[in-house]
mmCIF file of C-alpha atoms in Angstrom:
data_model
loop_
_atom_site.group_PDB
_atom_site.id
_atom_site.type_symbol
_atom_site.label_atom_id
_atom_site.label_comp_id
_atom_site.label_asym_id
_atom_site.label_seq_id
_atom_site.Cartn_x
_atom_site.Cartn_y
_atom_site.Cartn_z
ATOM 1 C CA MET T 1 179.403 203.371 -58.388
ATOM 2 C CA ASP T 2 180.269 205.731 -55.485
ATOM 3 C CA PHE T 3 181.091 209.336 -56.707
ATOM 4 C CA ASP T 4 185.386 209.561 -54.976
ATOM 5 C CA PHE T 5 185.241 213.068 -53.809
ATOM 6 C CA GLN T 6 188.655 212.522 -52.710
ATOM 7 C CA LEU T 7 190.014 210.733 -55.885
ATOM 8 C CA ALA T 8 188.097 213.305 -57.781
ATOM 9 C CA TRP T 9 189.934 216.356 -56.268
ATOM 10 C CA SER T 10 193.549 214.680 -56.289
ATOM 11 C CA ILE T 11 193.380 214.304 -60.361
ATOM 12 C CA VAL T 12 192.097 218.327 -60.652
ATOM 13 C CA PRO T 13 196.024 219.079 -61.281
ATOM 14 C CA ASP T 14 196.639 216.237 -63.710
ATOM 15 C CA LEU T 15 193.658 217.437 -65.639
ATOM 16 C CA LEU T 16 194.328 220.920 -65.272
ATOM 17 C CA LYS T 17 197.332 220.717 -67.051
ATOM 18 C CA GLY T 18 195.667 218.947 -70.019
ATOM 19 C CA LEU T 19 193.241 222.122 -69.612
ATOM 20 C CA LEU T 20 195.668 224.706 -70.221
ATOM 21 C CA VAL T 21 197.079 222.355 -72.947
ATOM 22 C CA THR T 22 193.700 222.839 -74.514
ATOM 23 C CA VAL T 23 193.192 227.142 -73.583
ATOM 24 C CA ARG T 24 196.586 226.991 -75.186
ATOM 25 C CA VAL T 25 195.954 225.350 -78.512
ATOM 26 C CA VAL T 26 192.003 226.845 -78.516
ATOM 27 C CA ILE T 27 193.048 230.107 -78.513
ATOM 28 C CA LEU T 28 195.665 230.377 -81.197
ATOM 29 C CA GLY T 29 193.514 228.398 -82.768
ATOM 30 C CA PHE T 30 190.693 230.945 -82.655
ATOM 31 C CA VAL T 31 193.384 233.594 -84.019
ATOM 32 C CA VAL T 32 194.303 231.950 -86.930
ATOM 33 C CA ALA T 33 190.520 231.051 -87.260
ATOM 34 C CA THR T 34 189.617 234.368 -86.893
ATOM 35 C CA VAL T 35 192.274 236.435 -89.215
ATOM 36 C CA LEU T 36 192.344 233.894 -91.657
ATOM 37 C CA GLY T 37 188.583 233.977 -92.283
ATOM 38 C CA MET T 38 188.484 237.498 -92.348
ATOM 39 C CA ALA T 39 190.759 237.427 -95.334
ATOM 40 C CA VAL T 40 188.907 234.764 -97.449
ATOM 41 C CA ALA T 41 186.031 236.641 -96.699
ATOM 42 C CA LEU T 42 187.801 239.910 -98.218
ATOM 43 C CA LEU T 43 189.094 237.366 -101.220
ATOM 44 C CA GLN T 44 186.366 236.656 -101.923
ATOM 45 C CA ARG T 45 184.985 240.464 -103.067
ATOM 46 C CA SER T 46 188.187 240.549 -105.307
ATOM 47 C CA PRO T 47 187.825 241.059 -109.167
ATOM 48 C CA SER T 48 189.712 238.612 -110.066
ATOM 49 C CA SER T 49 187.420 235.100 -110.838
ATOM 50 C CA ILE T 50 190.191 233.239 -110.379
ATOM 51 C CA VAL T 51 191.139 234.600 -106.766
ATOM 52 C CA ARG T 52 186.926 233.786 -105.794
ATOM 53 C CA ARG T 53 186.805 230.325 -107.281
ATOM 54 C CA LEU T 54 190.267 229.596 -104.809
ATOM 55 C CA CYS T 55 187.954 230.828 -102.335
ATOM 56 C CA ALA T 56 184.777 228.847 -103.004
ATOM 57 C CA GLY T 57 187.406 225.457 -103.254
ATOM 58 C CA TYR T 58 189.145 226.424 -100.158
ATOM 59 C CA LEU T 59 185.700 226.951 -98.032
ATOM 60 C CA SER T 60 183.897 223.995 -100.134
ATOM 61 C CA PHE T 61 186.664 221.308 -99.023
ATOM 62 C CA LEU T 62 187.186 222.922 -95.128
ATOM 63 C CA ARG T 63 183.059 223.094 -94.828
ATOM 64 C CA ASN T 64 182.747 219.436 -96.410
ATOM 65 C CA THR T 65 185.399 217.441 -94.521
ATOM 66 C CA PRO T 66 185.978 215.910 -90.906
ATOM 67 C CA LEU T 67 188.067 217.849 -88.341
ATOM 68 C CA MET T 68 189.319 214.669 -88.000
ATOM 69 C CA VAL T 69 189.897 213.752 -91.232
ATOM 70 C CA GLN T 70 192.075 217.517 -91.938
ATOM 71 C CA LEU T 71 193.998 216.253 -88.703
ATOM 72 C CA TYR T 72 194.938 213.108 -89.628
ATOM 73 C CA VAL T 73 195.738 214.322 -92.846
ATOM 74 C CA LEU T 74 197.929 217.244 -91.392
ATOM 75 C CA PHE T 75 199.582 215.158 -88.605
ATOM 76 C CA PHE T 76 200.602 212.095 -91.014
ATOM 77 C CA ALA T 77 200.322 213.031 -94.561
ATOM 78 C CA LEU T 78 202.025 215.884 -94.614
ATOM 79 C CA PRO T 79 205.348 214.167 -93.106
ATOM 80 C CA GLN T 80 205.291 211.625 -96.305
ATOM 81 C CA ALA T 81 205.753 214.877 -98.406
ATOM 82 C CA GLY T 82 208.653 216.184 -96.510
ATOM 83 C CA ILE T 83 206.101 218.695 -94.120
ATOM 84 C CA THR T 84 206.366 217.668 -90.383
ATOM 85 C CA LEU T 85 205.011 219.677 -87.890
ATOM 86 C CA PRO T 86 204.745 219.482 -83.908
ATOM 87 C CA PRO T 87 201.260 218.222 -82.716
ATOM 88 C CA ILE T 88 200.293 221.985 -80.861
ATOM 89 C CA SER T 89 201.267 223.086 -84.063
ATOM 90 C CA THR T 90 199.382 221.213 -86.196
ATOM 91 C CA GLY T 91 196.384 221.294 -83.599
ATOM 92 C CA VAL T 92 196.254 225.388 -83.896
ATOM 93 C CA LEU T 93 196.643 224.735 -87.701
ATOM 94 C CA GLY T 94 193.742 222.178 -87.716
ATOM 95 C CA LEU T 95 191.472 224.136 -85.889
ATOM 96 C CA GLY T 96 192.759 227.382 -87.452
ATOM 97 C CA LEU T 97 191.458 225.840 -90.913
ATOM 98 C CA TYR T 98 189.033 224.091 -90.383
ATOM 99 C CA TYR T 99 186.806 227.138 -88.242
ATOM 100 C CA SER T 100 188.313 229.689 -90.824
ATOM 101 C CA ALA T 101 186.369 228.482 -93.083
ATOM 102 C CA TYR T 102 182.981 229.155 -91.059
ATOM 103 C CA ILE T 103 184.332 232.637 -89.745
ATOM 104 C CA ALA T 104 185.416 233.427 -93.265
ATOM 105 C CA GLU T 105 181.385 233.362 -94.369
ATOM 106 C CA ALA T 106 179.874 235.170 -90.880
ATOM 107 C CA TRP T 107 182.158 237.534 -91.842
ATOM 108 C CA ARG T 108 181.252 237.717 -95.655
ATOM 109 C CA GLY T 109 177.640 238.342 -94.467
ATOM 110 C CA ALA T 110 178.458 241.345 -91.912
ATOM 111 C CA ILE T 111 179.766 243.200 -93.907
ATOM 112 C CA ASP T 112 177.717 242.311 -96.780
ATOM 113 C CA GLY T 113 175.117 243.460 -94.308
ATOM 114 C CA ILE T 114 176.913 246.901 -93.875
ATOM 115 C CA ASP T 115 174.284 249.524 -95.909
ATOM 116 C CA ARG T 116 175.898 250.756 -99.779
ATOM 117 C CA GLY T 117 175.858 254.156 -98.098
ATOM 118 C CA GLN T 118 178.555 253.619 -96.192
ATOM 119 C CA TRP T 119 180.783 252.895 -98.997
ATOM 120 C CA GLU T 120 179.232 255.925 -101.262
ATOM 121 C CA ALA T 121 180.306 257.987 -98.416
ATOM 122 C CA ALA T 122 183.868 257.080 -98.030
ATOM 123 C CA SER T 123 184.534 257.740 -102.034
ATOM 124 C CA ALA T 124 182.506 260.619 -101.834
ATOM 125 C CA LEU T 125 185.282 261.987 -99.291
ATOM 126 C CA ASP T 126 187.939 260.893 -100.769
ATOM 127 C CA ILE T 127 188.740 258.021 -98.568
ATOM 128 C CA GLU T 128 190.900 255.807 -99.534
ATOM 129 C CA ARG T 129 189.710 252.340 -99.875
ATOM 130 C CA SER T 130 192.385 250.871 -97.249
ATOM 131 C CA THR T 131 190.878 252.841 -94.938
ATOM 132 C CA THR T 132 187.596 252.207 -95.563
ATOM 133 C CA TRP T 133 187.844 248.761 -95.045
ATOM 134 C CA ARG T 134 190.100 249.461 -91.231
ATOM 135 C CA ARG T 135 188.468 252.564 -90.322
ATOM 136 C CA ILE T 136 185.035 252.256 -91.376
ATOM 137 C CA ILE T 137 183.655 248.888 -92.594
ATOM 138 C CA LEU T 138 185.858 246.277 -90.611
ATOM 139 C CA PRO T 139 184.642 248.039 -87.293
ATOM 140 C CA GLN T 140 181.179 247.978 -87.937
ATOM 141 C CA ALA T 141 181.021 244.232 -89.441
ATOM 142 C CA LEU T 142 182.763 243.143 -85.969
ATOM 143 C CA LYS T 143 179.687 244.115 -83.975
ATOM 144 C CA PRO T 144 176.744 241.345 -85.359
ATOM 145 C CA MET T 145 180.016 238.989 -85.282
ATOM 146 C CA LEU T 146 180.758 239.641 -81.890
ATOM 147 C CA PRO T 147 178.127 236.516 -80.844
ATOM 148 C CA VAL T 148 179.354 233.915 -84.063
ATOM 149 C CA LEU T 149 182.648 234.198 -82.726
ATOM 150 C CA GLY T 150 181.957 233.726 -79.133
ATOM 151 C CA ASN T 151 179.467 230.564 -80.416
ATOM 152 C CA TYR T 152 182.513 229.197 -82.340
ATOM 153 C CA LEU T 153 185.438 229.387 -79.788
ATOM 154 C CA ILE T 154 183.485 227.716 -77.304
ATOM 155 C CA GLY T 155 182.521 225.170 -80.211
ATOM 156 C CA MET T 156 186.431 224.843 -80.631
ATOM 157 C CA PHE T 157 186.646 223.867 -76.994
ATOM 158 C CA LYS T 158 183.997 221.367 -77.518
ATOM 159 C CA GLU T 159 186.259 219.960 -80.401
ATOM 160 C CA THR T 160 189.551 219.423 -78.493
ATOM 161 C CA PRO T 161 188.771 216.170 -77.430
ATOM 162 C CA LEU T 162 189.133 214.805 -81.529
ATOM 163 C CA LEU T 163 192.874 216.563 -80.776
ATOM 164 C CA ALA T 164 193.990 213.508 -78.791
ATOM 165 C CA VAL T 165 194.035 211.625 -82.440
ATOM 166 C CA ILE T 166 197.652 213.350 -82.980
ATOM 167 C CA THR T 167 198.908 213.367 -79.321
ATOM 168 C CA ILE T 168 198.120 216.266 -78.111
ATOM 169 C CA PRO T 169 197.599 216.203 -73.948
ATOM 170 C CA GLU T 170 194.576 218.012 -73.921
ATOM 171 C CA LEU T 171 192.067 217.642 -70.916
ATOM 172 C CA PHE T 172 190.000 215.229 -72.836
ATOM 173 C CA GLN T 173 193.458 212.780 -73.591
ATOM 174 C CA ALA T 174 194.453 213.721 -69.634
ATOM 175 C CA ALA T 175 190.885 212.160 -68.545
ATOM 176 C CA LYS T 176 191.287 209.047 -70.413
ATOM 177 C CA GLN T 177 195.015 208.403 -68.969
ATOM 178 C CA VAL T 178 193.853 209.210 -65.092
ATOM 179 C CA ALA T 179 190.721 206.389 -65.932
ATOM 180 C CA GLY T 180 193.105 204.145 -67.454
ATOM 181 C CA LEU T 181 195.289 204.564 -64.302
ATOM 182 C CA THR T 182 192.933 204.482 -61.865
ATOM 183 C CA TYR T 183 190.392 202.180 -63.356
ATOM 184 C CA HIS T 184 188.205 204.793 -62.421
ATOM 185 C CA TYR T 185 185.768 206.646 -65.009
ATOM 186 C CA ASN T 186 183.035 208.534 -63.097
ATOM 187 C CA GLU T 187 185.549 210.844 -61.724
ATOM 188 C CA PRO T 188 187.847 211.834 -64.394
ATOM 189 C CA TYR T 189 185.675 212.448 -67.172
ATOM 190 C CA THR T 190 183.169 214.623 -64.410
ATOM 191 C CA VAL T 191 186.043 216.318 -63.287
ATOM 192 C CA MET T 192 186.787 216.753 -67.821
ATOM 193 C CA ALA T 193 183.250 218.290 -67.398
ATOM 194 C CA LEU T 194 183.049 220.431 -65.188
ATOM 195 C CA LEU T 195 186.598 222.463 -66.277
ATOM 196 C CA PHE T 196 185.104 222.741 -69.514
ATOM 197 C CA LEU T 197 181.933 224.365 -68.368
ATOM 198 C CA LEU T 198 184.452 226.540 -66.360
ATOM 199 C CA ILE T 199 185.922 227.742 -69.529
ATOM 200 C CA SER T 200 182.862 228.011 -71.790
ATOM 201 C CA VAL T 201 180.584 229.555 -69.228
ATOM 202 C CA PRO T 202 182.664 233.237 -68.304
ATOM 203 C CA THR T 203 183.333 232.877 -72.269
ATOM 204 C CA SER T 204 179.736 232.915 -73.549
ATOM 205 C CA LEU T 205 179.031 235.547 -70.881
ATOM 206 C CA PHE T 206 182.441 237.589 -71.570
ATOM 207 C CA PHE T 207 181.065 237.505 -75.393
ATOM 208 C CA LYS T 208 177.674 238.781 -74.615
ATOM 209 C CA TYR T 209 179.159 241.813 -72.569
ATOM 210 C CA LEU T 210 181.258 242.662 -75.701
ATOM 211 C CA GLU T 211 177.821 242.448 -77.693
ATOM 212 C CA LYS T 212 176.374 244.805 -75.263
ATOM 213 C CA ARG T 213 179.150 246.978 -74.935
ATOM 214 C CA SER T 214 179.561 247.182 -78.607
ATOM 215 C CA HIS T 215 175.599 247.817 -78.834
ATOM 216 C CA ALA T 216 175.791 250.206 -76.265
ATOM 217 C CA ALA T 217 178.522 252.912 -78.413
#
């Protein structure tokens, strides 16, 4: 089948609306995942065995169940327990929780990779533990985390088609609707792929730039 460039151009505005929804959900989900992942990584170092076991259970559950199942639970099962969230909020929470489990492990590895002497020097200088974390440990842990965070952010964009199951009008859903209305499939899905590239490639380059800046600093 010939590719209809005129049709492809005409559907760009509709797909851009879906792209904006995708970007919004992914960015908010990424913030949730990064912050929550860091919190879990810190809690894993808690002196309380109960807290450490809870963290282990949290990570095990999220890493060993599919994202689609988790989205179904959040969107369809929680309302039966009296908790109803809008689709966008569910998508943000679903992506944030799922990826927080992976980012938590990355944070843990980055923190464990910091030389023990940094802790000893901070203790010798009588620096408060909260200040040690905020001003010494976490800034150093962030440097090796940058490429990892970039990869997970791009991965989140690739997972967004799953959000269609909870009625979020993201990019894939928009392309699917256009295909259903026009009975043309090459054009909407090709434009969709190009729009994903338009987001993922600059994102990858941006995190590589940040990584180089961090090593140069």
